[in-house]
Coordinates of C-alpha atoms in Angstrom, one line a residue:
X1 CA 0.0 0.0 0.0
X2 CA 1.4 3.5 -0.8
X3 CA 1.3 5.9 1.9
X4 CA 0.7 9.8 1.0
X5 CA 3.6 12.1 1.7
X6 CA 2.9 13.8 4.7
X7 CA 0.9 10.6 6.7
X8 CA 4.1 8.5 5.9
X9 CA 6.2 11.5 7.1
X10 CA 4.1 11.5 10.4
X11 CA 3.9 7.5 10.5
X12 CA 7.5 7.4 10.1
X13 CA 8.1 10.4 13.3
X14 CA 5.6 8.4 15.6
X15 CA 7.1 4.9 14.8
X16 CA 10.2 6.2 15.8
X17 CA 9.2 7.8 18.7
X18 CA 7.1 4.4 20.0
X19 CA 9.9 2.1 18.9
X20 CA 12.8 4.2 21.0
X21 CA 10.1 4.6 24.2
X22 CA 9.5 8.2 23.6
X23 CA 6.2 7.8 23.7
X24 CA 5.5 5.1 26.3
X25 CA 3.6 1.7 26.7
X26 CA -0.4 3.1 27.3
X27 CA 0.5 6.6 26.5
X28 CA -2.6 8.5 24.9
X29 CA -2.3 9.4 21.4
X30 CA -3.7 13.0 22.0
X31 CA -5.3 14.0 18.1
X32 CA -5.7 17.8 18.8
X33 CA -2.2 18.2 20.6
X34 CA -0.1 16.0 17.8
X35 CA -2.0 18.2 15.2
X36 CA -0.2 21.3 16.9
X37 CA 2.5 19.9 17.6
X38 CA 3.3 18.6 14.0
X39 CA 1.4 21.1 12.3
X40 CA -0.3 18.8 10.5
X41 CA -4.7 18.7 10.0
X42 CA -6.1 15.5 11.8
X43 CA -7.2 14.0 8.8
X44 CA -3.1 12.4 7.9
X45 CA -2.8 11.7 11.5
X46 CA -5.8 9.4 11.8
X47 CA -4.2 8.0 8.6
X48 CA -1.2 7.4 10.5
X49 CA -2.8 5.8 13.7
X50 CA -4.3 3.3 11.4
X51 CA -1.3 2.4 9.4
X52 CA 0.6 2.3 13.1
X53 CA -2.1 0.2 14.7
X54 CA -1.5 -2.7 11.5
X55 CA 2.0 -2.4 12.8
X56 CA 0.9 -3.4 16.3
X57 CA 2.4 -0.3 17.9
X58 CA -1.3 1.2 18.4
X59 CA -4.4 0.3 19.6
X60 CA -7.3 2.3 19.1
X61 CA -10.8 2.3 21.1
X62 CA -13.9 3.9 19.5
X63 CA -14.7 5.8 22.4
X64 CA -11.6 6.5 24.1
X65 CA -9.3 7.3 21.3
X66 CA -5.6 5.9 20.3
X67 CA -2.9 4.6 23.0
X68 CA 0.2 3.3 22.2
X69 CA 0.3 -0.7 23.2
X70 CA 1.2 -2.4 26.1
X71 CA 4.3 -4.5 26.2
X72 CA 3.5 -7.6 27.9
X73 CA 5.4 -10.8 28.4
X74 CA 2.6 -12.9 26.7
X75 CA 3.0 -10.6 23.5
X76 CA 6.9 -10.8 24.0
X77 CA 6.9 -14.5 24.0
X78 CA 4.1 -15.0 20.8
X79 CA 6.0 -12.4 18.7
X80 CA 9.5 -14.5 19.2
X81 CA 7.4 -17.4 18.7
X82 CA 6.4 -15.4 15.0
X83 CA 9.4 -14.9 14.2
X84 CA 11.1 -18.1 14.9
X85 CA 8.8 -19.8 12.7
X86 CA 9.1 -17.5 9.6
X87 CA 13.0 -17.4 10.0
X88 CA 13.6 -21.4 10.3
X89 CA 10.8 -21.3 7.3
X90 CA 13.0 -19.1 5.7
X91 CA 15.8 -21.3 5.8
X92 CA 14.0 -24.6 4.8
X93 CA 13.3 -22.5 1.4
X94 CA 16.7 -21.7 0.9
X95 CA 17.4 -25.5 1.2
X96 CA 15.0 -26.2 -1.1
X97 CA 16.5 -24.0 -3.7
X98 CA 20.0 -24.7 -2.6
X99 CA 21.0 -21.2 -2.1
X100 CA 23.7 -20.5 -0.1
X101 CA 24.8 -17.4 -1.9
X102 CA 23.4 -15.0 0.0
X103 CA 25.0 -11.3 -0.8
X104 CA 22.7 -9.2 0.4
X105 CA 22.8 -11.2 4.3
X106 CA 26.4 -11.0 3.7
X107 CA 26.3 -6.9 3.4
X108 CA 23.8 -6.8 6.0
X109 CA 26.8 -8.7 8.5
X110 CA 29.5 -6.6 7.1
X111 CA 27.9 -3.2 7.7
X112 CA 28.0 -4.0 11.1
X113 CA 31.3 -4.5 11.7
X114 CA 33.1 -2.0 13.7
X115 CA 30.1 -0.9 15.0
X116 CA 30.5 0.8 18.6
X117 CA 27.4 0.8 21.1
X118 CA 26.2 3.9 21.2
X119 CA 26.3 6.2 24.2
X120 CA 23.9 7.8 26.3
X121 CA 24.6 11.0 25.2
X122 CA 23.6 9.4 21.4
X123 CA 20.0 10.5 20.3
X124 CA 16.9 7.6 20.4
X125 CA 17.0 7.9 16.8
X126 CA 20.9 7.3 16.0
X127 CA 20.2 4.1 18.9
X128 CA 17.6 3.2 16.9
X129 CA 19.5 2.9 13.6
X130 CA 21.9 1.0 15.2
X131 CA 19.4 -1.6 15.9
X132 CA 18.0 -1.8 12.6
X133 CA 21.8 -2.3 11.3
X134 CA 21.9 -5.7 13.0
X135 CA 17.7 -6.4 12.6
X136 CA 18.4 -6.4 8.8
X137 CA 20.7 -9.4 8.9
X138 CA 17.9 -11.3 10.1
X139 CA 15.2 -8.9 7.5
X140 CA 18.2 -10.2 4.6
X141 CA 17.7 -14.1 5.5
X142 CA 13.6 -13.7 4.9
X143 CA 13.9 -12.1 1.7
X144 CA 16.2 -14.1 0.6
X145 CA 13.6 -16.7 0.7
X146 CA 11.7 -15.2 -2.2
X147 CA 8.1 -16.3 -0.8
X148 CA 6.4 -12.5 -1.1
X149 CA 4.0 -13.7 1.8
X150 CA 6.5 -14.7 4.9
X151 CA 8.3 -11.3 3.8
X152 CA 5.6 -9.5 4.1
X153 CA 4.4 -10.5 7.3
X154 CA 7.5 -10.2 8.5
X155 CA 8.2 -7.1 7.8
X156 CA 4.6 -6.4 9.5
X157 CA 6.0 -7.5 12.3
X158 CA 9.4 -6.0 12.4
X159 CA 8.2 -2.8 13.5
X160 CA 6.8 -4.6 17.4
X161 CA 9.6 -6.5 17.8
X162 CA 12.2 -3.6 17.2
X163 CA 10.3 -2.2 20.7
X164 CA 11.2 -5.0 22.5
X165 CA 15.1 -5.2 21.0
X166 CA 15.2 -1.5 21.8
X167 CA 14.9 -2.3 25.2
X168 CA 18.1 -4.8 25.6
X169 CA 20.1 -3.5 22.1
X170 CA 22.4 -2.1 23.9
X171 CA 23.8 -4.2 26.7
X172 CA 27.6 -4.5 26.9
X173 CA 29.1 -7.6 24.5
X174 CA 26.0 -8.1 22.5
X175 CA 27.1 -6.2 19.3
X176 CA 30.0 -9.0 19.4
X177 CA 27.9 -11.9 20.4
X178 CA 25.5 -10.8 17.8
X179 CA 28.7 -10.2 15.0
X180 CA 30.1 -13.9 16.0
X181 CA 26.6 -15.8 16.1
X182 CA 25.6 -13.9 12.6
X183 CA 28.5 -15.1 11.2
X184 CA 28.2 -18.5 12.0
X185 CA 24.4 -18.3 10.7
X186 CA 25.6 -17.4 7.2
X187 CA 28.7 -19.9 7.2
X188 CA 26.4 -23.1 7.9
X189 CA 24.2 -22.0 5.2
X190 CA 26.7 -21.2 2.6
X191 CA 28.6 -25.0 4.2
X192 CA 24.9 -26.3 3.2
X193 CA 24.3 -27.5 6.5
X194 CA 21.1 -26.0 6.4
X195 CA 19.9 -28.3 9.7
X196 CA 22.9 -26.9 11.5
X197 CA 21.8 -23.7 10.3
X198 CA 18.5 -23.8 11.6
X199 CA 19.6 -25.5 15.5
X200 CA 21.7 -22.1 15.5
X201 CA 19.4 -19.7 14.2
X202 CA 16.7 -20.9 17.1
X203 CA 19.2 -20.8 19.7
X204 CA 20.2 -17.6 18.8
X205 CA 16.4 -16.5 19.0
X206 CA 15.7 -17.8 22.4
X207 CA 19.1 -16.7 23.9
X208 CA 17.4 -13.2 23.2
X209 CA 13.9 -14.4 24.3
X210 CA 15.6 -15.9 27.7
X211 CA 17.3 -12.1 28.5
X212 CA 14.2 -10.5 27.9
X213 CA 11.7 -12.4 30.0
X214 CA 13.4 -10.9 33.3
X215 CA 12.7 -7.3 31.8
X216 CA 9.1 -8.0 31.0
X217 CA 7.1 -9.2 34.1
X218 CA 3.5 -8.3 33.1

């Protein structure tokens, strides 16, 4: 679907602001203040609530308006669940096709090497690309499956589970840990040992899923 100028402008500055914590879990999405605020009319920014509330960063309530959504550990746990099963999906494609050249998932592991966590002085959004630099090694493996409907969905879903990663992204030794594990990821597949590939992928996934459920305690 193609988003207007200005709604994906404001989509784009909310999802940001959501995804980094700016605008908190349960927060009220207040129409008449963002429309000051953003100098925008509050017919783009209902757009945008819509298109934010298919990304599962919104929830809207005919009567009490738009609220940014709870993070929960049920949520937490389905969502890795999600993506666990399109991922290792991913990966039996691959086998079936018997591709293990995978350049772009190779780019997306070598742009993020020599990558420094960034500071607390650093701004949400420079954090926030950061993140996405490592995320799109995973976002490479998915399209590199070719099936237009797993990508999709995935990418649907990319936008909730960058929230969560936002919270532990930047915990000292996981830019290496992530680097080393990426790495091996990509050398089982391009060894063809796809099953290998898969066992590593998953424990990768729940290594994350295992720090995160001592963040999340509702």
């Amino acid at each position: 679907m193609e988003i207007p100028g200005v709604t994906k402008s404001i989509v784009e500055h909310l999802r940001s602001q959501i995804i980094t914590g700016q605008l908190k879990a349960g927060e009220r999405l207040n129409e008449s203040v963002l429309s000051n605020q953003l100098e925008i009319s509050r017919a783009p920014l209902r757009e945008a609530f819509r298109v934010l509330e298919e990304d599962q960063l919104v929830v809207s309530n005919p009567r009490k308006g738009c609220y940014v959504a709870d993070l929960t550990q049920q949520d937490f746990i389905e969502l890795y669940q999600s993506r666990e099963m399109i991922e290792i999906y991913a990966i039996d494609l691959l086998e079936e096709m018997r591709l293990n050249e995978l350049n772009d998932v190779e780019a997306a592991l070598k742009a993020t090497i020599g990558l420094s966590i960034p500071t607390e002085n650093e701004s949400a959004d420079e954090k926030l690309n950061y993140l996405l630099k490592f995320a799109d090694f995973h976002n490479s493996i998915v399209k590199a499956s070719q099936n237009r409907q797993i990508i999709h969905f995935y990418r649907k879903i990319g936008f909730h589970l960058a929230r969560y990663q936002f919270m532990y992204a930047y915990k000292p030794g996981l830019t290496s840990d992530s680097q080393k594990e990426h790495t091996k990821i990509l050398n089982l597949i391009r060894s063809n040992k796809y099953d290998q590939a898969r066992i590593y992928l998953r424990h990768h996934i729940k290594s994350f899923v295992n720090l995160m459920k001592v963040r999340i305690t509702s």
